[in-house]
Short mmCIF file of C-alpha atoms in Angstrom, two decimals:
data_model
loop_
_atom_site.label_atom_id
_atom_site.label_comp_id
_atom_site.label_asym_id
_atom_site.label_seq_id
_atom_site.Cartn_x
_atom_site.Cartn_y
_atom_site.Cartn_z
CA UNK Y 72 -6.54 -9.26 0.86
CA UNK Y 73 -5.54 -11.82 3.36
CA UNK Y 74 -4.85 -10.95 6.74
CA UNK Y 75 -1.38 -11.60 6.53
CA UNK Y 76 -0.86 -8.90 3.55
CA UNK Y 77 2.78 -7.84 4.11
CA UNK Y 78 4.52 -3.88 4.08
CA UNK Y 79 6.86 -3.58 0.94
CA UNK Y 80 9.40 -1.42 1.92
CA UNK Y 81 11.37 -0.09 -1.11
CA UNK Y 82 14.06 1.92 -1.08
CA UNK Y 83 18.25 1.76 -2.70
CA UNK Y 84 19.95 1.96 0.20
CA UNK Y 85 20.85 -1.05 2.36
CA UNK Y 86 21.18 0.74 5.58
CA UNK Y 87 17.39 2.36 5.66
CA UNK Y 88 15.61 -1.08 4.60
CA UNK Y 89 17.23 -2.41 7.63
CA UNK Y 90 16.62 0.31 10.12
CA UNK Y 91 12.44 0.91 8.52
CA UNK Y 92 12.61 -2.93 9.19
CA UNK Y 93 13.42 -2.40 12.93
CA UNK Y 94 11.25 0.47 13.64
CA UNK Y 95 8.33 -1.76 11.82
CA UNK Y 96 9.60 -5.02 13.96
CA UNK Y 97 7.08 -4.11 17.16
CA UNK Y 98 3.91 -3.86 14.85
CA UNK Y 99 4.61 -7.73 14.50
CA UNK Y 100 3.58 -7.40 10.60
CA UNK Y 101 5.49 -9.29 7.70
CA UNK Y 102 7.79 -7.05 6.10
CA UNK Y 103 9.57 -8.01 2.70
CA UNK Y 104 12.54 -5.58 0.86
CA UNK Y 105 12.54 -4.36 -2.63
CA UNK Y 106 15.99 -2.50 -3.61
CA UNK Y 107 14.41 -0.66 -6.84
CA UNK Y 108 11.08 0.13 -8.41
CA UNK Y 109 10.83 -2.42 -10.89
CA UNK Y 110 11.18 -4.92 -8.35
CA UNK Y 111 8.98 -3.45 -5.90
CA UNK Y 112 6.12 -3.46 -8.99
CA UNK Y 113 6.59 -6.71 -9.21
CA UNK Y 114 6.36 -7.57 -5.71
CA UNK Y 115 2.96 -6.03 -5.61
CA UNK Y 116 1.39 -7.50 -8.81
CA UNK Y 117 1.87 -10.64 -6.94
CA UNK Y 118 -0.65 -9.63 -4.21
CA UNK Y 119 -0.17 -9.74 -0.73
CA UNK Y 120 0.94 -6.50 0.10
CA UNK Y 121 -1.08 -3.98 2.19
CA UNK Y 122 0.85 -1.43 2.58
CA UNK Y 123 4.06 0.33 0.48
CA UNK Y 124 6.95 2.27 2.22
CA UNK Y 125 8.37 3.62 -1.14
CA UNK Y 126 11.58 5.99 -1.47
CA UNK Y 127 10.97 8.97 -3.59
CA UNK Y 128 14.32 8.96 -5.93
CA UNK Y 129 16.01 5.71 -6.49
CA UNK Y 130 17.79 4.81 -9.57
CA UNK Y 131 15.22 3.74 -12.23
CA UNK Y 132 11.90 3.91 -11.85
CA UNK Y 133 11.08 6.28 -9.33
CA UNK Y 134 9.01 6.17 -6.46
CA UNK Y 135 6.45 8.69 -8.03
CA UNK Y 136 6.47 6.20 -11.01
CA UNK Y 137 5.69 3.60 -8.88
CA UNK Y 138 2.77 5.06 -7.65
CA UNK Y 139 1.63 6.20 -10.75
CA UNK Y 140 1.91 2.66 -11.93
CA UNK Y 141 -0.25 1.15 -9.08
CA UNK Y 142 -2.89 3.80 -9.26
CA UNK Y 143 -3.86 2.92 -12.96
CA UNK Y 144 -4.87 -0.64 -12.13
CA UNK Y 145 -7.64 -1.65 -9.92
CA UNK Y 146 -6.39 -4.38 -7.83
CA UNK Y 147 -3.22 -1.92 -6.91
CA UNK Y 148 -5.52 1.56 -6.66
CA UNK Y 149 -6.23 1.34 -3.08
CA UNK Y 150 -2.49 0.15 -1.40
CA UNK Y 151 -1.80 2.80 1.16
CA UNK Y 152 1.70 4.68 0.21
CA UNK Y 153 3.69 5.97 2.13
CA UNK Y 154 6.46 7.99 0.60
CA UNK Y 155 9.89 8.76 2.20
CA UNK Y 156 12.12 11.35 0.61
CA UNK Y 157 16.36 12.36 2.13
CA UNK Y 158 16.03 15.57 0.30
CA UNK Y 159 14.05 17.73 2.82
CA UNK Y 160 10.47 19.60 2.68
CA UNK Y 161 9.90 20.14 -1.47
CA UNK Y 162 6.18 21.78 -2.77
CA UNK Y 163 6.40 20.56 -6.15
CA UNK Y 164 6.84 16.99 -4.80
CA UNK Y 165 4.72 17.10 -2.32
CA UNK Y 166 1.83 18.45 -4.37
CA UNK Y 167 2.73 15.51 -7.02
CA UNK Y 168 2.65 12.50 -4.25
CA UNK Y 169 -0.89 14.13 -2.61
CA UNK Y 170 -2.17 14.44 -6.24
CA UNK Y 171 -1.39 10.67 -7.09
CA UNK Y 172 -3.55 9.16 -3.76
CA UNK Y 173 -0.39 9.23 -1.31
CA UNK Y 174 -1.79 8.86 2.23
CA UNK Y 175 1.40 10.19 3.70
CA UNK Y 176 5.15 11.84 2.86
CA UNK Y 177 7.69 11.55 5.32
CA UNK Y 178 11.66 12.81 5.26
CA UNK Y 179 14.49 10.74 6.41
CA UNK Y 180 15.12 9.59 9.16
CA UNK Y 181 12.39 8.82 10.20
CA UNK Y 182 11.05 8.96 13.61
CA UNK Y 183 10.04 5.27 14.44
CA UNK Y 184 7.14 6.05 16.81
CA UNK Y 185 5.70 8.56 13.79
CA UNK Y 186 6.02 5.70 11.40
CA UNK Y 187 4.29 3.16 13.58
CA UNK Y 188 1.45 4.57 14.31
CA UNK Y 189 1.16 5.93 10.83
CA UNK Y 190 1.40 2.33 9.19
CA UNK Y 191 -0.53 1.05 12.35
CA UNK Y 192 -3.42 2.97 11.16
CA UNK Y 193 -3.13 3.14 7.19
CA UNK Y 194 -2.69 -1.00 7.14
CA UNK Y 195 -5.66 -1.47 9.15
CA UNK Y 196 -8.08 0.84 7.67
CA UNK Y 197 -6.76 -0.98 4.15
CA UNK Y 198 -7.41 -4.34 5.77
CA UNK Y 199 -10.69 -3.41 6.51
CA UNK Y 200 -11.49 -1.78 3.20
CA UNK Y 201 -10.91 -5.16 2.00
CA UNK Y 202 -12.99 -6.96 4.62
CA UNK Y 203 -16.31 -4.83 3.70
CA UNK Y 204 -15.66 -5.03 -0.26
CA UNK Y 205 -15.48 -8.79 0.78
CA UNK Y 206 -18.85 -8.81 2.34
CA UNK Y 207 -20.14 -6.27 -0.54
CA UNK Y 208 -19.54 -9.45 -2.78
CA UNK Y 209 -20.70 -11.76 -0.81
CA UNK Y 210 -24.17 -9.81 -0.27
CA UNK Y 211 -24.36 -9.01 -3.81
CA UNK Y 212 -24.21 -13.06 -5.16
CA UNK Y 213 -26.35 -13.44 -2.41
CA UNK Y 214 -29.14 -11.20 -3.53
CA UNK Y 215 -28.71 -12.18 -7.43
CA UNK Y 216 -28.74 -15.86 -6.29
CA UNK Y 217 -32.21 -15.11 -4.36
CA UNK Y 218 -33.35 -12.78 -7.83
CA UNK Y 219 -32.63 -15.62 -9.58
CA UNK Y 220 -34.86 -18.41 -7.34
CA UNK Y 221 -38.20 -17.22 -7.60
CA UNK Y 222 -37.61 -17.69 -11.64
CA UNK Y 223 -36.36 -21.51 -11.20
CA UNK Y 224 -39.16 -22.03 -9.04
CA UNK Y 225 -42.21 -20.59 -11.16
CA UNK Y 226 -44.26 -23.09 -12.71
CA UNK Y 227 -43.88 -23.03 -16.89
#
C-alpha cells in the first residue's frame, strides 16, 4: 500500500462526514467520503485506502456487511475498521464487529482526540504491515532467484 493510502470515512449523514473530516484534518492524512456501503466497497476495491471509518446502520448495505465483505478477500482482509454506531453501548453488536476483525467500535459523537490517536495508531501499524510483507516479497524472489543460479551456472 502506498504511503499515501487514504481513510474512507462512510457514513449517511452529511453532517458527521464533515465533522469526522475535521477531527481527522490535524493527522494531515487524505480523507475521501462514501455516503453508503456499496459505494464505500467500491472505493476500497480500488486500493488506496488504509484505513475505514464505517457507520454501523446506514440504508443498504450495512456497515457489518461491509466488513464482512472486505474480510473474505485477501487484498481487503487486513484494512483496519473502525466502526461508529448513534445507537449507544449494544452486546450483540459489539460481539458481531469484534468477531468480524474490527480493531475498534466507537458511539457518536465522537471525541476527536479519542479518534486521532486511535486512527493515528491503527493507520500506521497497517502501513507498516504493508512495508514488511513488502520486504517479505522482496526477500523471497531474492532467495528463489539465488536457488535458481547455482542451476544456470552448473556445467551440463
Amino acid at each position: 500500500m502506498p504511503s499515501d493510502a487514504k481513510i474512507l470515512i462512510v457514513d449517511d449523514h452529511e453532517h458527521t462526514l464533515f465533522a469526522l473530516e475535521s477531527a481527522l484534518a490535524p493527522l494531515g492524512h487524505r480523507t475521501d467520503r462514501a455516503t453508503n456501503g456499496d459505494e464505500a466497497l467500491k472505493q476500497v476495491l480500488r486500493g488506496q485506502v488504509g484505513l475505514l471509518l464505517l457507520d454501523v446502520r446506514m440504508p443498504g448495505i450495512s456497515g457489518l456487511d461491509v466488513v464482512r465483505h472486505l474480510r473474505r478477500l485477501k487484498q481487503t482482509r487486513h484494512i483496519p475498521v473502525i466502526l461508529l454506531t448513534g445507537f449507544g453501548y449494544d452486546h450483540d453488536l459489539t460481539a458481531t464487529a469484534f468477531r468480524l476483525g474490527v480493531a475498534d467500535l466507537l458511539t457518536k459523537p465522537v471525541d476527536p482526540w479519542v479518534l486521532r490517536t486511535k486512527v493515528h495508531y491503527l493507520y500506521d501499524a497497517h502501513q507498516r504491515r504493508q512495508a514488511l510483507e513488502e520486504e517479505i516479497r522482496v526477500l523471497r524472489a531474492r532467495v528463489a532467484e539465488q536457488t535458481r543460479a547455482p542451476e544456470a551456472a552448473a556445467p551440463a
